[in-house]
Amino acid sequence: MAVVFSRACEYALRGLIVMAKAKDREVWRVPDVAEESNSPAPFLAKTFQQLVKGGILNSSKGRRGGFSFARPIDEIFLIDIVNILDGQRLTYDCALGMPDCHDENPCPFHVHWRRIRQPLIDALSEESLAQMAKK
Amino acid sequence: MAVVFSRACEYALRGLIVMAKAKDREVWRVPDVAEESNSPAPFLAKTFQQLVKGGILNSSKGRRGGFSFARPIDEIFLIDIVNILDGQRLTYDCALGMPDCHDENPCPFHVHWRRIRQPLIDALSEESLAQMAKK
DNA sequence: ACAAAAAAAGACAAAAGTATCTAAAAGTCC
DNA sequence: GGACTTTTAGATACTTTTGTCTTTTTTTGT
Ligand code: SF4
Ligand code: SF4
């Protein structure tokens, strides 16, 4: 088990940060992103396809093809990426794994998880790839 | 992938909360805990064995045997359970999955993860099973 | 002593997640 | 048009986690 994000999400975040940091370069081939972000290229390629479907990336085939951002990077927030790759797991699901329990008649742990999850959601929602690239 | 804890940890937390809530009962058989916490009994048994090794639970075999707390439940904190079952993953490892990188020359995400992880560690460190049982 | 009950230990099975490989489709450049 | 490059799609393999099953060991109660 990874720490908080799935491996796919970890690789994607690392890769997208690399891409966002390179102001001069627009289009990236998967092998280049993979090398720069220390990710396995074939696996990263799969997750980039998901990000294309999710509207984060554009892709183009052929000689000068590759992946590029589908919109300005100050309009791409970390939560967008996490939502596409890891779903609502981190932002909605019960931390104790109960399938059909939310808010009504909460168990003792509920209030804690709420207090922890909300700042996480806030941070992911407020931070854009553009801001990540600056630091 | 579970939300933040492994399944083993989810089941353990749920089970221990059930046990802590029952002030009248000291010794619990695994099948009873499993039923009360909606966990698979054989799997829960395995994780309880880990908690015995970790010093959280005592176990006794035979007719009136079962599991009981190894120390007062106001001295058992959630972080103790998480540390035994999930290791340092949540409290120390890099959220982006980089193996050998901590604090020195941090990447753009580092500061965010620190700001999120610390409240999590604090909450888990401050909350005891006794407090969990009250609510 | 004996039978029953419980945890302990280990083997095993199933599922999910991660990673690689191959062939196909589409675009670029000459 | 043809060679080449890149994504896309699908198949496949590996690994880890999760879950089950069986046997053994220990204790209790009769
Ligand atoms: S009340 Fe407890 S079991 Fe229900 S969603 Fe909240 S943490 Fe999960
Ligand atoms: S600096 Fe970035 S890569 Fe390094 S431990 Fe922190 S979050 Fe992980």
CSV table of C-alpha atoms (C1' of nucleotides) and ligand atoms in Angstrom, one decimal:
chain,number,residue,atom,x,y,z
A,1,MET,CA,0.0,0.0,0.0
A,2,ALA,CA,1.3,3.4,-0.9
A,3,VAL,CA,1.1,6.2,1.6
A,4,VAL,CA,-2.0,8.2,0.7
A,5,PHE,CA,-2.2,8.1,-3.1
A,6,SER,CA,-2.1,5.0,-5.4
A,7,ARG,CA,1.2,4.4,-7.2
A,8,ALA,CA,-0.5,5.6,-10.4
A,9,CYS,CA,-1.3,8.9,-8.7
A,10,GLU,CA,2.1,9.2,-7.2
A,11,TYR,CA,3.7,8.8,-10.7
A,12,ALA,CA,1.3,11.2,-12.3
A,13,LEU,CA,1.8,13.9,-9.7
A,14,ARG,CA,5.6,13.6,-10.0
A,15,GLY,CA,5.4,13.6,-13.8
A,16,LEU,CA,3.0,16.5,-14.0
A,17,ILE,CA,5.2,18.6,-11.7
A,18,VAL,CA,8.2,17.9,-13.9
A,19,MET,CA,6.2,19.0,-16.9
A,20,ALA,CA,4.8,22.1,-15.2
A,21,LYS,CA,8.2,23.2,-14.1
A,22,ALA,CA,9.6,23.2,-17.7
A,23,LYS,CA,8.2,26.5,-18.9
A,24,ASP,CA,10.0,26.2,-22.2
A,25,ARG,CA,8.7,22.8,-23.2
A,26,GLU,CA,5.1,22.1,-24.2
A,27,VAL,CA,4.9,18.6,-25.5
A,28,TRP,CA,6.3,15.6,-23.6
A,29,ARG,CA,6.9,12.1,-24.7
A,30,VAL,CA,6.1,9.5,-22.0
A,31,PRO,CA,9.7,8.1,-21.8
A,32,ASP,CA,11.0,11.6,-21.1
A,33,VAL,CA,8.5,12.2,-18.3
A,34,ALA,CA,9.1,8.8,-16.9
A,35,GLU,CA,12.9,9.3,-16.7
A,36,GLU,CA,12.6,12.8,-15.2
A,37,SER,CA,10.1,11.6,-12.6
A,38,ASN,CA,11.6,8.1,-11.9
A,39,SER,CA,8.5,6.3,-13.0
A,40,PRO,CA,8.1,3.1,-15.0
A,41,ALA,CA,7.2,4.4,-18.5
A,42,PRO,CA,4.6,1.8,-19.6
A,43,PHE,CA,2.7,2.2,-16.4
A,44,LEU,CA,2.9,6.0,-16.5
A,45,ALA,CA,1.6,5.9,-20.1
A,46,LYS,CA,-1.6,4.1,-18.9
A,47,THR,CA,-2.3,6.7,-16.2
A,48,PHE,CA,-1.6,9.5,-18.7
A,49,GLN,CA,-4.3,8.0,-20.9
A,50,GLN,CA,-6.7,8.3,-17.9
A,51,LEU,CA,-5.7,11.9,-17.5
A,52,VAL,CA,-6.5,12.5,-21.1
A,53,LYS,CA,-10.0,11.1,-20.6
A,54,GLY,CA,-10.3,13.2,-17.5
A,55,GLY,CA,-9.5,16.4,-19.4
A,56,ILE,CA,-6.2,17.2,-17.8
A,57,LEU,CA,-4.0,16.3,-20.7
A,58,ASN,CA,-4.1,16.4,-24.5
A,59,SER,CA,-2.3,13.8,-26.5
A,60,SER,CA,-1.0,13.7,-30.0
A,61,LYS,CA,0.4,10.8,-31.9
A,62,GLY,CA,3.3,10.7,-34.4
A,63,ARG,CA,6.6,12.3,-34.9
A,64,ARG,CA,6.3,15.4,-32.7
A,65,GLY,CA,3.5,14.0,-30.6
A,66,GLY,CA,3.3,13.5,-26.9
A,67,PHE,CA,1.3,14.9,-24.0
A,68,SER,CA,0.6,18.5,-23.2
A,69,PHE,CA,-1.7,20.2,-20.7
A,70,ALA,CA,-5.3,20.5,-21.8
A,71,ARG,CA,-5.7,23.9,-20.0
A,72,PRO,CA,-3.5,26.5,-18.3
A,73,ILE,CA,-1.7,24.9,-15.4
A,74,ASP,CA,-3.0,27.5,-13.0
A,75,GLU,CA,-6.4,26.0,-13.6
A,76,ILE,CA,-5.3,22.5,-12.9
A,77,PHE,CA,-5.5,21.6,-9.2
A,78,LEU,CA,-4.0,18.7,-7.4
A,79,ILE,CA,-7.5,17.5,-6.4
A,80,ASP,CA,-8.4,17.2,-10.1
A,81,ILE,CA,-5.7,14.7,-10.6
A,82,VAL,CA,-6.4,12.8,-7.4
A,83,ASN,CA,-10.1,12.6,-8.2
A,84,ILE,CA,-9.4,11.1,-11.7
A,85,LEU,CA,-6.9,8.5,-10.6
A,86,ASP,CA,-8.0,7.6,-7.1
A,87,GLY,CA,-11.7,8.5,-7.1
A,88,GLN,CA,-13.5,9.6,-4.1
A,89,ARG,CA,-11.6,7.2,-1.8
A,90,LEU,CA,-9.6,9.9,-0.1
A,91,THR,CA,-12.2,12.6,-0.2
A,92,TYR,CA,-15.4,10.8,0.7
A,93,ASP,CA,-15.0,7.2,1.8
A,94,CYS,CA,-15.0,6.0,5.4
A,95,ALA,CA,-11.5,5.7,6.9
A,96,LEU,CA,-12.6,2.6,8.8
A,97,GLY,CA,-13.9,0.9,5.7
A,98,MET,CA,-17.6,0.8,6.5
A,99,PRO,CA,-19.4,0.7,3.1
A,100,ASP,CA,-22.7,2.4,3.9
A,101,CYS,CA,-22.1,4.8,6.7
A,102,HIS,CA,-21.7,8.6,6.4
A,103,ASP,CA,-22.4,11.2,9.0
A,104,GLU,CA,-25.7,9.7,10.3
A,105,ASN,CA,-25.1,8.1,13.7
A,106,PRO,CA,-21.3,8.5,13.5
A,107,CYS,CA,-18.9,6.1,15.2
A,108,PRO,CA,-16.3,7.5,17.6
A,109,PHE,CA,-13.6,7.9,14.9
A,110,HIS,CA,-15.7,9.9,12.5
A,111,VAL,CA,-15.1,13.3,14.0
A,112,HIS,CA,-11.3,12.7,13.8
A,113,TRP,CA,-11.3,11.6,10.3
A,114,ARG,CA,-13.4,14.7,9.3
A,115,ARG,CA,-10.9,17.0,11.0
A,116,ILE,CA,-8.0,15.4,9.2
A,117,ARG,CA,-9.6,14.9,5.8
A,118,GLN,CA,-10.9,18.4,5.4
A,119,PRO,CA,-7.5,20.1,5.5
A,120,LEU,CA,-6.3,17.5,3.0
A,121,ILE,CA,-9.1,18.3,0.6
A,122,ASP,CA,-8.5,22.0,1.1
A,123,ALA,CA,-4.8,21.8,0.4
A,124,LEU,CA,-5.4,19.7,-2.7
A,125,SER,CA,-8.2,22.0,-3.9
A,126,GLU,CA,-6.2,25.2,-3.4
A,127,GLU,CA,-2.9,24.2,-4.9
A,128,SER,CA,-2.5,24.4,-8.7
A,129,LEU,CA,0.2,22.8,-10.8
A,130,ALA,CA,1.4,26.3,-11.6
A,131,GLN,CA,1.9,27.0,-7.9
A,132,MET,CA,3.6,23.7,-7.5
A,133,ALA,CA,6.0,24.5,-10.3
A,134,LYS,CA,7.1,27.8,-8.8
A,135,LYS,CA,8.7,26.3,-5.6
B,1,MET,CA,-6.5,0.3,-1.9
B,2,ALA,CA,-8.2,1.3,1.4
B,3,VAL,CA,-8.6,4.9,2.4
B,4,VAL,CA,-5.7,5.6,4.8
B,5,PHE,CA,-5.3,2.5,6.8
B,6,SER,CA,-4.7,-1.0,5.6
B,7,ARG,CA,-7.7,-3.4,5.8
B,8,ALA,CA,-6.0,-5.1,8.7
B,9,CYS,CA,-5.8,-1.8,10.6
B,10,GLU,CA,-9.4,-0.9,9.7
B,11,TYR,CA,-10.7,-4.2,11.1
B,12,ALA,CA,-8.5,-3.9,14.2
B,13,LEU,CA,-9.6,-0.3,15.0
B,14,ARG,CA,-13.2,-1.3,14.6
B,15,GLY,CA,-12.8,-4.4,16.7
B,16,LEU,CA,-10.9,-2.6,19.5
B,17,ILE,CA,-13.4,0.1,19.7
B,18,VAL,CA,-16.1,-2.5,20.1
B,19,MET,CA,-14.1,-4.1,22.9
B,20,ALA,CA,-13.3,-0.8,24.6
B,21,LYS,CA,-17.0,0.2,24.6
B,22,ALA,CA,-18.1,-2.9,26.5
B,23,LYS,CA,-17.1,-1.9,30.0
B,24,ASP,CA,-18.6,-5.1,31.5
B,25,ARG,CA,-16.7,-7.6,29.3
B,26,GLU,CA,-13.0,-8.3,29.6
B,27,VAL,CA,-12.2,-11.3,27.4
B,28,TRP,CA,-13.4,-11.5,23.8
B,29,ARG,CA,-13.4,-14.4,21.4
B,30,VAL,CA,-12.4,-13.5,17.9
B,31,PRO,CA,-15.7,-14.6,16.3
B,32,ASP,CA,-17.6,-12.3,18.7
B,33,VAL,CA,-15.4,-9.3,17.9
B,34,ALA,CA,-15.6,-10.1,14.2
B,35,GLU,CA,-19.3,-10.2,14.2
B,36,GLU,CA,-19.7,-6.9,16.2
B,37,SER,CA,-17.2,-5.1,14.0
B,38,ASN,CA,-18.3,-6.6,10.6
B,39,SER,CA,-14.9,-8.1,10.0
B,40,PRO,CA,-13.8,-11.5,8.6
B,41,ALA,CA,-12.9,-13.5,11.6
B,42,PRO,CA,-9.9,-15.5,10.3
B,43,PHE,CA,-8.3,-12.3,9.0
B,44,LEU,CA,-9.0,-10.4,12.2
B,45,ALA,CA,-7.5,-13.3,14.2
B,46,LYS,CA,-4.2,-12.8,12.3
B,47,THR,CA,-4.1,-9.1,13.0
B,48,PHE,CA,-4.9,-9.6,16.7
B,49,GLN,CA,-1.9,-11.9,16.9
B,50,GLN,CA,0.2,-9.0,15.7
B,51,LEU,CA,-1.3,-6.8,18.4
B,52,VAL,CA,-0.4,-9.4,21.0
B,53,LYS,CA,3.2,-9.3,19.8
B,54,GLY,CA,3.0,-5.5,19.8
B,55,GLY,CA,1.9,-5.4,23.4
B,56,ILE,CA,-1.6,-4.1,22.9
B,57,LEU,CA,-3.5,-7.3,23.6
B,58,ASN,CA,-3.2,-10.3,25.8
B,59,SER,CA,-4.4,-13.7,24.6
B,60,SER,CA,-5.4,-16.8,26.5
B,61,LYS,CA,-6.3,-20.2,25.0
B,62,GLY,CA,-8.8,-22.7,26.1
B,63,ARG,CA,-12.3,-22.8,27.3
B,64,ARG,CA,-12.7,-19.3,28.7
B,65,GLY,CA,-9.9,-17.9,26.6
B,66,GLY,CA,-9.8,-15.0,24.2
B,67,PHE,CA,-8.3,-11.6,23.8
B,68,SER,CA,-8.1,-8.8,26.4
B,69,PHE,CA,-6.3,-5.5,26.6
B,70,ALA,CA,-2.7,-5.7,27.8
B,71,ARG,CA,-2.9,-2.3,29.6
B,72,PRO,CA,-5.6,0.2,30.6
B,73,ILE,CA,-7.4,1.5,27.5
B,74,ASP,CA,-6.6,5.1,28.5
B,75,GLU,CA,-3.0,4.2,27.9
B,76,ILE,CA,-3.6,2.7,24.4
B,77,PHE,CA,-3.5,5.4,21.7
B,78,LEU,CA,-4.7,5.0,18.1
B,79,ILE,CA,-1.2,5.6,16.9
B,80,ASP,CA,0.1,2.6,18.7
B,81,ILE,CA,-2.3,0.4,16.8
B,82,VAL,CA,-1.5,2.1,13.5
B,83,ASN,CA,2.2,1.8,14.0
B,84,ILE,CA,2.1,-1.9,14.7
B,85,LEU,CA,-0.1,-2.8,11.7
B,86,ASP,CA,0.8,-0.2,9.1
B,87,GLY,CA,4.3,0.7,10.2
B,88,GLN,CA,5.8,4.1,9.5
B,89,ARG,CA,4.1,4.4,6.1
B,90,LEU,CA,1.6,7.0,7.2
B,91,THR,CA,3.8,8.8,9.7
B,92,TYR,CA,7.1,9.0,7.9
B,93,ASP,CA,7.2,7.9,4.3
B,94,CYS,CA,7.0,10.2,1.3
B,95,ALA,CA,3.5,10.8,0.0
B,96,LEU,CA,4.9,10.8,-3.6
B,97,GLY,CA,6.7,7.5,-3.2
B,98,MET,CA,10.3,8.6,-3.4
B,99,PRO,CA,12.3,6.1,-1.5
B,100,ASP,CA,15.3,8.1,-0.3
B,101,CYS,CA,14.1,11.7,0.1
B,102,HIS,CA,13.2,13.4,3.3
B,103,ASP,CA,13.4,17.1,4.1
B,104,GLU,CA,16.7,17.8,2.4
B,105,ASN,CA,16.0,19.6,-0.9
B,106,PRO,CA,12.3,19.1,-0.7
B,107,CYS,CA,10.1,18.9,-3.8
B,108,PRO,CA,7.1,21.3,-4.2
B,109,PHE,CA,4.7,18.9,-2.6
B,110,HIS,CA,6.7,18.3,0.6
B,111,VAL,CA,5.4,21.3,2.5
B,112,HIS,CA,1.8,20.3,1.8
B,113,TRP,CA,2.2,16.8,2.9
B,114,ARG,CA,3.9,17.9,6.1
B,115,ARG,CA,1.0,20.3,6.9
B,116,ILE,CA,-1.5,17.4,6.4
B,117,ARG,CA,0.4,14.6,8.0
B,118,GLN,CA,1.2,16.4,11.3
B,119,PRO,CA,-2.4,16.9,12.4
B,120,LEU,CA,-3.0,13.3,11.5
B,121,ILE,CA,-0.2,12.2,13.7
B,122,ASP,CA,-1.3,14.5,16.5
B,123,ALA,CA,-4.9,13.2,16.4
B,124,LEU,CA,-3.8,9.6,16.5
B,125,SER,CA,-1.3,10.3,19.2
B,126,GLU,CA,-3.8,12.2,21.5
B,127,GLU,CA,-6.8,9.9,21.2
B,128,SER,CA,-6.9,6.9,23.4
B,129,LEU,CA,-9.2,3.9,23.1
B,130,ALA,CA,-10.8,5.0,26.3
B,131,GLN,CA,-11.7,8.3,24.8
B,132,MET,CA,-13.0,6.6,21.6
B,133,ALA,CA,-15.2,4.4,23.7
B,134,LYS,CA,-16.9,7.3,25.5
B,135,LYS,CA,-18.5,8.9,22.4
C,1,DA,C1',-8.2,-38.7,31.9
C,2,DC,C1',-11.1,-36.9,28.5
C,3,DA,C1',-13.7,-33.8,25.5
C,4,DA,C1',-14.4,-29.3,24.1
C,5,DA,C1',-12.9,-24.7,23.1
C,6,DA,C1',-9.9,-21.3,22.0
C,7,DA,C1',-5.6,-19.1,20.0
C,8,DA,C1',-1.3,-20.0,17.1
C,9,DA,C1',0.8,-21.3,13.1
C,10,DG,C1',1.2,-22.3,8.5
C,11,DA,C1',-0.4,-23.5,4.1
C,12,DC,C1',-3.2,-22.1,0.6
C,13,DA,C1',-6.6,-19.3,-2.4
C,14,DA,C1',-8.5,-15.2,-4.3
C,15,DA,C1',-8.4,-10.5,-5.4
C,16,DA,C1',-6.4,-6.1,-6.3
C,17,DG,C1',-2.7,-3.4,-7.6
C,18,DT,C1',1.4,-2.8,-10.2
C,19,DA,C1',4.3,-3.5,-14.2
C,20,DT,C1',5.6,-5.2,-18.8
C,21,DC,C1',4.9,-6.5,-23.6
C,22,DT,C1',2.9,-6.6,-28.2
C,23,DA,C1',0.2,-5.2,-31.9
C,24,DA,C1',-2.6,-1.6,-33.8
C,25,DA,C1',-3.8,3.1,-35.0
C,26,DA,C1',-2.6,7.6,-36.1
C,27,DG,C1',0.3,11.4,-37.1
C,28,DT,C1',4.9,13.5,-39.1
C,29,DC,C1',8.4,14.0,-42.1
C,30,DC,C1',10.9,13.0,-46.2
D,1,DG,C1',3.5,7.0,-50.6
D,2,DG,C1',6.6,5.1,-47.2
D,3,DA,C1',9.5,4.9,-43.2
D,4,DC,C1',9.3,6.4,-38.7
D,5,DT,C1',7.5,7.8,-34.3
D,6,DT,C1',4.3,8.2,-30.9
D,7,DT,C1',-0.1,7.1,-28.4
D,8,DT,C1',-3.8,3.6,-27.8
D,9,DA,C1',-5.5,-0.7,-26.7
D,10,DG,C1',-5.3,-5.1,-25.1
D,11,DA,C1',-3.1,-9.1,-23.3
D,12,DT,C1',-0.3,-10.9,-19.9
D,13,DA,C1',2.7,-11.4,-15.9
D,14,DC,C1',4.2,-10.3,-11.3
D,15,DT,C1',3.6,-8.7,-6.5
D,16,DT,C1',1.2,-7.5,-2.6
D,17,DT,C1',-2.7,-7.6,0.1
D,18,DT,C1',-6.6,-9.8,1.6
D,19,DG,C1',-9.1,-13.8,2.9
D,20,DT,C1',-9.8,-18.9,3.9
D,21,DC,C1',-8.7,-23.4,5.6
D,22,DT,C1',-6.4,-27.0,8.2
D,23,DT,C1',-3.6,-28.6,11.8
D,24,DT,C1',-1.4,-28.0,16.2
D,25,DT,C1',-1.0,-26.4,20.9
D,26,DT,C1',-2.8,-24.9,25.1
D,27,DT,C1',-6.3,-24.4,28.5
D,28,DT,C1',-10.7,-25.3,30.7
D,29,DG,C1',-14.5,-27.9,32.5
D,30,DT,C1',-16.4,-32.4,33.4
E,1,SF4,S1,-19.2,7.1,11.4
E,1,SF4,FE1,-17.4,5.8,11.6
E,1,SF4,S2,-17.9,4.0,10.3
E,1,SF4,FE2,-19.3,5.7,9.7
E,1,SF4,S3,-18.3,6.8,8.0
E,1,SF4,FE3,-17.7,7.8,9.9
E,1,SF4,S4,-15.7,6.9,10.5
E,1,SF4,FE4,-16.8,5.5,9.0
E,2,SF4,S1,10.6,16.4,-0.9
E,2,SF4,FE1,8.9,15.6,-2.2
E,2,SF4,S2,9.8,13.6,-2.9
E,2,SF4,FE2,11.0,14.2,-1.1
E,2,SF4,S3,10.0,13.3,0.8
E,2,SF4,FE3,9.1,15.3,0.5
E,2,SF4,S4,7.2,15.0,-0.8
E,2,SF4,FE4,8.6,13.2,-1.0
